[in-house]
Amino acid sequence: MASVEFLRTDRLTRQYGGLTAVKDVNFSLRNDRIHAIIGPNGAGKTTLVNLISGREKPTSGSIIYKGEDISQQSSAKRVQAGIVYTFQVTSIFRNLSCYENVALSVQRSLKATQRKFFMVSESVIANHVSKSLGSVGLSGKENQTAGTLPYGHQKLLEVAMSLAAAPELLILDEPTQGLAQAEIENLIALILEITKSVNVLLIEHNMAVVFSLAEYVTVMNSGTIMAEGTPSEIENNHEVQDLYLGN
Ligand SMILES: Nc1ncnc2c1ncn2[C@@H]1O[C@H](COP(=O)(O)OP(=O)(O)OP(=O)(O)O)[C@@H](O)[C@H]1O
Ligand SMILES: [Mg+2]
């Protein structure tokens, strides 16, 4: 697969009152690498991906996805275009079954015309749901109420929901937060599997996870990009070292 830039931001800026959470950011994603964003609390990581997914609108600047300016598009439109996002905090419907959660996500990813067609075709949805649950290792949990799953499984369910939306870009905001070590290792294996067919953008505080997964790393601080490069370049960057040592 040739290396292609499929998403870029151009001087992307988001202000909240007097605070500039993301400032003049030129950020680029290519299709041939797992990309991680790291940086201290409040650096602007979640805001940047919220702008990319459409949960937030920019104050100024633009987002270009596969040649098209999507800056003003709704997040629903972007999901249909393949930009799918999992939240920093779990966002499953706790009272619905695992099956229903994933089926909703399939529905949401379909365009209105397709939705009409798929309404009559429950078997197509069922097929997507079982494939998605299977790929995260939750086969057999279809009828379990999502809120009763152990936390690690809720996170996996969330990944299954994202995969069911057939993403081209899957944005994972701190997917390992709150997971035990064995669950983290499982999730790393799962993400490596996913990235064979989906571009992954990962926000992550756990450096062991970043360095075992990412092929390219963007470091954010105070709303701007302070460094970018391969994991080893980032590890050896003195400014980044100072940032993390708090000097
Ligand atoms: N909806 C909002 N209203 C006001 N300020 C906000 C809002 N969302 C984010 N901010 C502020 O913008 C800045 C960047 O926040 P953001 O959540 O993007 O950081 P982050 O890098 O994801 O941090 P963390 O690692 O803690 O998740 C912070 O100062 C935060 O308080
Ligand atoms: Mg965040």
mmCIF file of C-alpha atoms and ligand atoms in Angstrom:
data_model
loop_
_atom_site.group_PDB
_atom_site.id
_atom_site.type_symbol
_atom_site.label_atom_id
_atom_site.label_comp_id
_atom_site.label_asym_id
_atom_site.label_seq_id
_atom_site.Cartn_x
_atom_site.Cartn_y
_atom_site.Cartn_z
ATOM 1 C CA MET A 1 0.000 0.000 0.000
ATOM 2 C CA ALA A 2 1.470 3.353 -1.050
ATOM 3 C CA SER A 3 1.865 5.958 1.659
ATOM 4 C CA VAL A 4 -0.931 8.492 1.246
ATOM 5 C CA GLU A 5 -1.887 11.466 3.389
ATOM 6 C CA PHE A 6 -5.648 11.027 3.850
ATOM 7 C CA LEU A 7 -6.338 13.644 6.505
ATOM 8 C CA ARG A 8 -4.793 16.953 7.396
ATOM 9 C CA THR A 9 -5.671 19.978 9.468
ATOM 10 C CA ASP A 10 -4.762 23.469 8.402
ATOM 11 C CA ARG A 11 -4.135 26.000 11.185
ATOM 12 C CA LEU A 12 -6.854 24.326 13.202
ATOM 13 C CA THR A 13 -7.886 26.355 16.250
ATOM 14 C CA ARG A 14 -10.463 25.875 18.998
ATOM 15 C CA GLN A 15 -11.051 28.408 21.723
ATOM 16 C CA TYR A 16 -13.171 28.059 24.838
ATOM 17 C CA GLY A 17 -13.725 31.611 25.987
ATOM 18 C CA GLY A 18 -10.272 33.009 26.678
ATOM 19 C CA LEU A 19 -8.596 29.600 26.540
ATOM 20 C CA THR A 20 -7.103 28.289 23.300
ATOM 21 C CA ALA A 21 -7.311 24.489 23.616
ATOM 22 C CA VAL A 22 -5.950 23.872 20.092
ATOM 23 C CA LYS A 23 -3.885 26.567 18.432
ATOM 24 C CA ASP A 24 -2.942 26.792 14.721
ATOM 25 C CA VAL A 25 -2.375 23.050 14.471
ATOM 26 C CA ASN A 26 -1.162 21.557 11.184
ATOM 27 C CA PHE A 27 -1.601 17.829 11.702
ATOM 28 C CA SER A 28 -1.361 15.075 9.124
ATOM 29 C CA LEU A 29 -2.362 11.408 9.029
ATOM 30 C CA ARG A 30 -0.969 8.889 6.546
ATOM 31 C CA ASN A 31 -2.480 5.521 5.741
ATOM 32 C CA ASP A 32 0.560 3.378 6.410
ATOM 33 C CA ARG A 33 1.196 3.772 10.119
ATOM 34 C CA ILE A 34 -0.372 3.644 13.568
ATOM 35 C CA HIS A 35 -0.290 7.230 14.787
ATOM 36 C CA ALA A 36 -0.282 8.157 18.477
ATOM 37 C CA ILE A 37 -0.838 11.529 20.143
ATOM 38 C CA ILE A 38 0.753 11.998 23.543
ATOM 39 C CA GLY A 39 1.112 14.978 25.854
ATOM 40 C CA PRO A 40 0.340 16.111 29.394
ATOM 41 C CA ASN A 41 -3.186 16.599 30.783
ATOM 42 C CA GLY A 42 -4.893 19.557 29.173
ATOM 43 C CA ALA A 43 -2.514 19.582 26.174
ATOM 44 C CA GLY A 44 -5.431 19.613 23.708
ATOM 45 C CA LYS A 45 -5.358 15.977 22.526
ATOM 46 C CA THR A 46 -9.045 15.232 23.056
ATOM 47 C CA THR A 47 -10.020 18.626 21.637
ATOM 48 C CA LEU A 48 -7.978 17.936 18.487
ATOM 49 C CA VAL A 49 -9.644 14.575 17.891
ATOM 50 C CA ASN A 50 -13.063 16.049 18.777
ATOM 51 C CA LEU A 51 -12.491 18.542 15.969
ATOM 52 C CA ILE A 52 -11.494 15.741 13.596
ATOM 53 C CA SER A 53 -14.538 13.616 14.523
ATOM 54 C CA GLY A 54 -16.927 16.574 14.438
ATOM 55 C CA ARG A 55 -17.969 16.541 18.094
ATOM 56 C CA GLU A 56 -16.558 20.079 18.266
ATOM 57 C CA LYS A 57 -16.437 22.752 15.590
ATOM 58 C CA PRO A 58 -13.269 24.768 14.974
ATOM 59 C CA THR A 59 -13.042 28.444 15.867
ATOM 60 C CA SER A 60 -10.858 28.806 12.782
ATOM 61 C CA GLY A 61 -8.817 26.658 10.411
ATOM 62 C CA SER A 62 -9.932 23.576 8.534
ATOM 63 C CA ILE A 63 -9.906 19.783 8.334
ATOM 64 C CA ILE A 64 -9.350 18.149 4.961
ATOM 65 C CA TYR A 65 -10.319 14.464 4.664
ATOM 66 C CA LYS A 66 -9.531 12.689 1.405
ATOM 67 C CA GLY A 67 -9.360 16.014 -0.404
ATOM 68 C CA GLU A 68 -12.641 17.363 0.980
ATOM 69 C CA ASP A 69 -13.055 20.152 3.531
ATOM 70 C CA ILE A 70 -15.171 18.526 6.267
ATOM 71 C CA SER A 71 -14.744 21.284 8.882
ATOM 72 C CA GLN A 72 -18.460 22.092 9.017
ATOM 73 C CA GLN A 73 -19.799 18.547 8.538
ATOM 74 C CA SER A 74 -21.817 16.955 11.355
ATOM 75 C CA SER A 75 -20.247 14.086 13.288
ATOM 76 C CA ALA A 76 -23.005 11.781 11.927
ATOM 77 C CA LYS A 77 -21.904 12.563 8.351
ATOM 78 C CA ARG A 78 -18.283 11.944 9.297
ATOM 79 C CA VAL A 79 -19.143 8.531 10.764
ATOM 80 C CA GLN A 80 -20.744 7.658 7.439
ATOM 81 C CA ALA A 81 -17.601 8.900 5.695
ATOM 82 C CA GLY A 82 -15.541 6.519 7.843
ATOM 83 C CA ILE A 83 -14.278 8.668 10.740
ATOM 84 C CA VAL A 84 -15.234 6.775 13.899
ATOM 85 C CA TYR A 85 -14.382 7.764 17.437
ATOM 86 C CA THR A 86 -14.369 6.018 20.809
ATOM 87 C CA PHE A 87 -14.681 8.211 23.848
ATOM 88 C CA GLN A 88 -12.208 8.772 26.645
ATOM 89 C CA VAL A 89 -15.056 7.676 28.927
ATOM 90 C CA THR A 90 -17.068 4.570 28.010
ATOM 91 C CA SER A 91 -20.190 5.451 26.058
ATOM 92 C CA ILE A 92 -22.087 2.188 25.787
ATOM 93 C CA PHE A 93 -25.845 2.020 26.414
ATOM 94 C CA ARG A 94 -25.728 0.220 29.740
ATOM 95 C CA ASN A 95 -29.337 -1.012 29.716
ATOM 96 C CA LEU A 96 -29.188 -2.483 26.232
ATOM 97 C CA SER A 97 -27.759 -5.871 25.324
ATOM 98 C CA CYS A 98 -24.379 -6.213 23.641
ATOM 99 C CA TYR A 99 -26.182 -7.137 20.431
ATOM 100 C CA GLU A 100 -28.384 -4.028 20.565
ATOM 101 C CA ASN A 101 -25.414 -1.754 21.255
ATOM 102 C CA VAL A 102 -23.498 -2.989 18.231
ATOM 103 C CA ALA A 103 -26.615 -3.083 16.006
ATOM 104 C CA LEU A 104 -27.256 0.592 16.803
ATOM 105 C CA SER A 105 -23.752 1.406 15.724
ATOM 106 C CA VAL A 106 -24.243 -0.442 12.414
ATOM 107 C CA GLN A 107 -27.460 1.518 11.840
ATOM 108 C CA ARG A 108 -25.755 4.815 12.599
ATOM 109 C CA SER A 109 -22.976 4.200 10.118
ATOM 110 C CA LEU A 110 -25.383 3.634 7.242
ATOM 111 C CA LYS A 111 -26.478 6.414 4.952
ATOM 112 C CA ALA A 112 -30.218 7.175 4.921
ATOM 113 C CA THR A 113 -30.746 5.340 1.625
ATOM 114 C CA GLN A 114 -28.873 2.257 2.821
ATOM 115 C CA ARG A 115 -30.727 2.365 6.141
ATOM 116 C CA LYS A 116 -34.034 1.989 4.378
ATOM 117 C CA PHE A 117 -32.714 -1.065 2.602
ATOM 118 C CA PHE A 118 -31.094 -2.615 5.659
ATOM 119 C CA MET A 119 -34.237 -2.156 7.767
ATOM 120 C CA VAL A 120 -35.742 -5.108 5.932
ATOM 121 C CA SER A 121 -32.497 -6.962 6.113
ATOM 122 C CA GLU A 122 -32.050 -7.798 9.801
ATOM 123 C CA SER A 123 -29.766 -10.660 8.775
ATOM 124 C CA VAL A 124 -27.230 -8.218 7.309
ATOM 125 C CA ILE A 125 -27.119 -6.363 10.627
ATOM 126 C CA ALA A 126 -26.905 -9.635 12.552
ATOM 127 C CA ASN A 127 -23.981 -10.632 10.393
ATOM 128 C CA HIS A 128 -22.135 -7.337 11.059
ATOM 129 C CA VAL A 129 -22.849 -7.610 14.786
ATOM 130 C CA SER A 130 -21.583 -11.156 15.162
ATOM 131 C CA LYS A 131 -18.463 -10.388 13.111
ATOM 132 C CA SER A 132 -17.711 -7.301 15.232
ATOM 133 C CA LEU A 133 -18.303 -9.025 18.565
ATOM 134 C CA GLY A 134 -16.238 -11.976 17.380
ATOM 135 C CA SER A 135 -13.301 -9.792 16.394
ATOM 136 C CA VAL A 136 -12.987 -8.437 19.950
ATOM 137 C CA GLY A 137 -13.505 -11.829 21.575
ATOM 138 C CA LEU A 138 -17.043 -11.206 22.845
ATOM 139 C CA SER A 139 -18.845 -13.923 20.882
ATOM 140 C CA GLY A 140 -21.567 -15.483 22.996
ATOM 141 C CA LYS A 141 -22.243 -12.256 24.942
ATOM 142 C CA GLU A 142 -24.931 -11.061 22.487
ATOM 143 C CA ASN A 143 -27.790 -11.183 25.007
ATOM 144 C CA GLN A 144 -25.900 -9.931 28.055
ATOM 145 C CA THR A 145 -26.889 -6.469 29.310
ATOM 146 C CA ALA A 146 -23.935 -4.242 28.491
ATOM 147 C CA GLY A 147 -23.828 -2.556 31.910
ATOM 148 C CA THR A 148 -23.299 -5.908 33.622
ATOM 149 C CA LEU A 149 -20.098 -6.693 31.685
ATOM 150 C CA PRO A 150 -16.783 -6.314 33.537
ATOM 151 C CA TYR A 151 -15.187 -2.926 32.733
ATOM 152 C CA GLY A 152 -12.530 -4.413 30.426
ATOM 153 C CA HIS A 153 -15.253 -6.102 28.391
ATOM 154 C CA GLN A 154 -17.214 -2.835 28.194
ATOM 155 C CA LYS A 155 -14.170 -1.262 26.568
ATOM 156 C CA LEU A 156 -13.980 -4.164 24.114
ATOM 157 C CA LEU A 157 -17.681 -3.761 23.384
ATOM 158 C CA GLU A 158 -16.989 -0.142 22.571
ATOM 159 C CA VAL A 159 -14.281 -1.184 20.110
ATOM 160 C CA ALA A 160 -16.722 -3.704 18.582
ATOM 161 C CA MET A 161 -19.264 -0.880 18.176
ATOM 162 C CA SER A 162 -16.648 1.200 16.383
ATOM 163 C CA LEU A 163 -15.621 -1.649 14.096
ATOM 164 C CA ALA A 164 -19.272 -2.323 13.235
ATOM 165 C CA ALA A 165 -19.402 1.187 11.782
ATOM 166 C CA ALA A 166 -16.834 0.080 9.157
ATOM 167 C CA PRO A 167 -14.308 2.841 9.892
ATOM 168 C CA GLU A 168 -11.532 4.026 7.630
ATOM 169 C CA LEU A 169 -10.099 6.017 10.517
ATOM 170 C CA LEU A 170 -10.632 4.728 14.043
ATOM 171 C CA ILE A 171 -9.802 7.232 16.777
ATOM 172 C CA LEU A 172 -9.186 5.673 20.186
ATOM 173 C CA ASP A 173 -9.024 8.136 23.093
ATOM 174 C CA GLU A 174 -7.155 6.457 25.962
ATOM 175 C CA PRO A 175 -8.500 2.955 25.314
ATOM 176 C CA THR A 176 -6.367 1.386 28.054
ATOM 177 C CA GLN A 177 -7.490 3.741 30.815
ATOM 178 C CA GLY A 178 -8.743 1.713 33.782
ATOM 179 C CA LEU A 179 -7.698 -1.648 32.353
ATOM 180 C CA ALA A 180 -5.639 -4.296 34.139
ATOM 181 C CA GLN A 181 -2.279 -5.323 32.652
ATOM 182 C CA ALA A 182 -3.592 -8.537 31.061
ATOM 183 C CA GLU A 183 -6.474 -6.609 29.514
ATOM 184 C CA ILE A 184 -4.050 -3.998 28.154
ATOM 185 C CA GLU A 185 -2.011 -6.736 26.473
ATOM 186 C CA ASN A 186 -5.202 -8.143 24.942
ATOM 187 C CA LEU A 187 -6.188 -4.735 23.662
ATOM 188 C CA ILE A 188 -2.736 -4.143 22.136
ATOM 189 C CA ALA A 189 -3.066 -7.424 20.230
ATOM 190 C CA LEU A 190 -6.546 -6.416 19.120
ATOM 191 C CA ILE A 191 -5.410 -2.983 17.908
ATOM 192 C CA LEU A 192 -2.555 -4.595 15.957
ATOM 193 C CA GLU A 193 -5.130 -6.870 14.324
ATOM 194 C CA ILE A 194 -7.480 -3.961 13.554
ATOM 195 C CA THR A 195 -4.760 -1.889 11.930
ATOM 196 C CA LYS A 196 -4.352 -4.449 9.159
ATOM 197 C CA SER A 197 -7.524 -2.986 7.642
ATOM 198 C CA VAL A 198 -8.222 0.292 9.484
ATOM 199 C CA ASN A 199 -6.133 3.415 10.112
ATOM 200 C CA VAL A 200 -5.778 3.952 13.853
ATOM 201 C CA LEU A 201 -5.193 7.240 15.664
ATOM 202 C CA LEU A 202 -4.490 6.606 19.307
ATOM 203 C CA ILE A 203 -4.399 9.009 22.242
ATOM 204 C CA GLU A 204 -2.562 7.303 25.058
ATOM 205 C CA HIS A 205 -0.850 8.170 28.340
ATOM 206 C CA ASN A 206 0.635 4.718 28.870
ATOM 207 C CA MET A 207 4.078 4.989 27.236
ATOM 208 C CA ALA A 208 4.580 1.224 27.122
ATOM 209 C CA VAL A 209 1.434 1.020 24.995
ATOM 210 C CA VAL A 210 2.517 3.933 22.783
ATOM 211 C CA PHE A 211 5.930 2.433 22.155
ATOM 212 C CA SER A 212 4.612 -1.046 21.452
ATOM 213 C CA LEU A 213 1.992 0.178 18.977
ATOM 214 C CA ALA A 214 2.795 3.512 17.395
ATOM 215 C CA GLU A 215 4.859 3.930 14.258
ATOM 216 C CA TYR A 216 4.572 7.700 14.421
ATOM 217 C CA VAL A 217 4.048 9.976 17.425
ATOM 218 C CA THR A 218 2.782 13.537 17.757
ATOM 219 C CA VAL A 219 3.516 15.293 21.039
ATOM 220 C CA MET A 220 1.116 18.055 22.045
ATOM 221 C CA ASN A 221 1.620 20.682 24.719
ATOM 222 C CA SER A 222 -0.454 23.799 25.481
ATOM 223 C CA GLY A 223 -2.621 23.376 22.379
ATOM 224 C CA THR A 224 0.244 23.064 19.917
ATOM 225 C CA ILE A 225 2.361 20.313 18.367
ATOM 226 C CA MET A 226 5.771 20.426 20.053
ATOM 227 C CA ALA A 227 7.373 17.421 18.347
ATOM 228 C CA GLU A 228 6.632 14.653 15.848
ATOM 229 C CA GLY A 229 8.559 11.599 14.746
ATOM 230 C CA THR A 230 9.127 7.891 15.140
ATOM 231 C CA PRO A 231 8.906 6.496 18.669
ATOM 232 C CA SER A 232 12.692 6.389 18.983
ATOM 233 C CA GLU A 233 13.043 9.976 17.735
ATOM 234 C CA ILE A 234 10.476 11.070 20.311
ATOM 235 C CA GLU A 235 12.112 9.060 23.074
ATOM 236 C CA ASN A 236 15.417 10.799 22.352
ATOM 237 C CA ASN A 237 13.966 14.304 21.961
ATOM 238 C CA HIS A 238 15.331 16.484 24.770
ATOM 239 C CA GLU A 239 12.382 18.870 24.809
ATOM 240 C CA VAL A 240 10.007 15.936 25.178
ATOM 241 C CA GLN A 241 12.164 14.430 27.903
ATOM 242 C CA ASP A 242 12.094 17.761 29.760
ATOM 243 C CA LEU A 243 8.319 17.986 29.360
ATOM 244 C CA TYR A 244 7.826 14.558 30.878
ATOM 245 C CA LEU A 245 10.359 15.079 33.639
ATOM 246 C CA GLY A 246 8.651 18.390 34.430
ATOM 247 C CA ASN A 247 11.832 20.452 34.087
HETATM 248 N N1 LIG B 1 -15.795 21.980 26.647
HETATM 249 C C1 LIG B 1 -14.802 22.686 27.180
HETATM 250 N N2 LIG B 1 -15.031 23.887 27.755
HETATM 251 C C2 LIG B 1 -14.023 24.613 28.281
HETATM 252 N N3 LIG B 1 -12.735 24.227 28.285
HETATM 253 C C3 LIG B 1 -12.446 23.042 27.729
HETATM 254 C C4 LIG B 1 -13.454 22.203 27.147
HETATM 255 N N4 LIG B 1 -12.860 21.078 26.674
HETATM 256 C C5 LIG B 1 -11.554 21.199 26.940
HETATM 257 N N5 LIG B 1 -11.297 22.366 27.577
HETATM 258 C C6 LIG B 1 -9.974 22.838 28.005
HETATM 259 O O1 LIG B 1 -9.109 22.760 26.888
HETATM 260 C C7 LIG B 1 -7.819 22.310 27.284
HETATM 261 C C8 LIG B 1 -7.458 21.058 26.517
HETATM 262 O O2 LIG B 1 -8.284 19.989 26.984
HETATM 263 P P1 LIG B 1 -8.254 18.540 26.358
HETATM 264 O O3 LIG B 1 -9.360 17.787 26.981
HETATM 265 O O4 LIG B 1 -8.249 18.638 24.879
HETATM 266 O O5 LIG B 1 -6.851 18.004 26.843
HETATM 267 P P2 LIG B 1 -6.217 16.531 26.779
HETATM 268 O O6 LIG B 1 -4.872 16.685 26.175
HETATM 269 O O7 LIG B 1 -7.162 15.587 26.147
HETATM 270 O O8 LIG B 1 -6.052 16.191 28.336
HETATM 271 P P3 LIG B 1 -6.178 14.768 29.111
HETATM 272 O O9 LIG B 1 -4.871 14.077 28.906
HETATM 273 O O10 LIG B 1 -6.385 15.185 30.545
HETATM 274 O O11 LIG B 1 -7.348 14.011 28.550
HETATM 275 C C9 LIG B 1 -7.873 22.119 28.799
HETATM 276 O O12 LIG B 1 -7.375 23.302 29.400
HETATM 277 C C10 LIG B 1 -9.348 21.948 29.071
HETATM 278 O O13 LIG B 1 -9.697 22.386 30.361
HETATM 279 MG MG MG B 2 -8.162 13.892 26.775
#
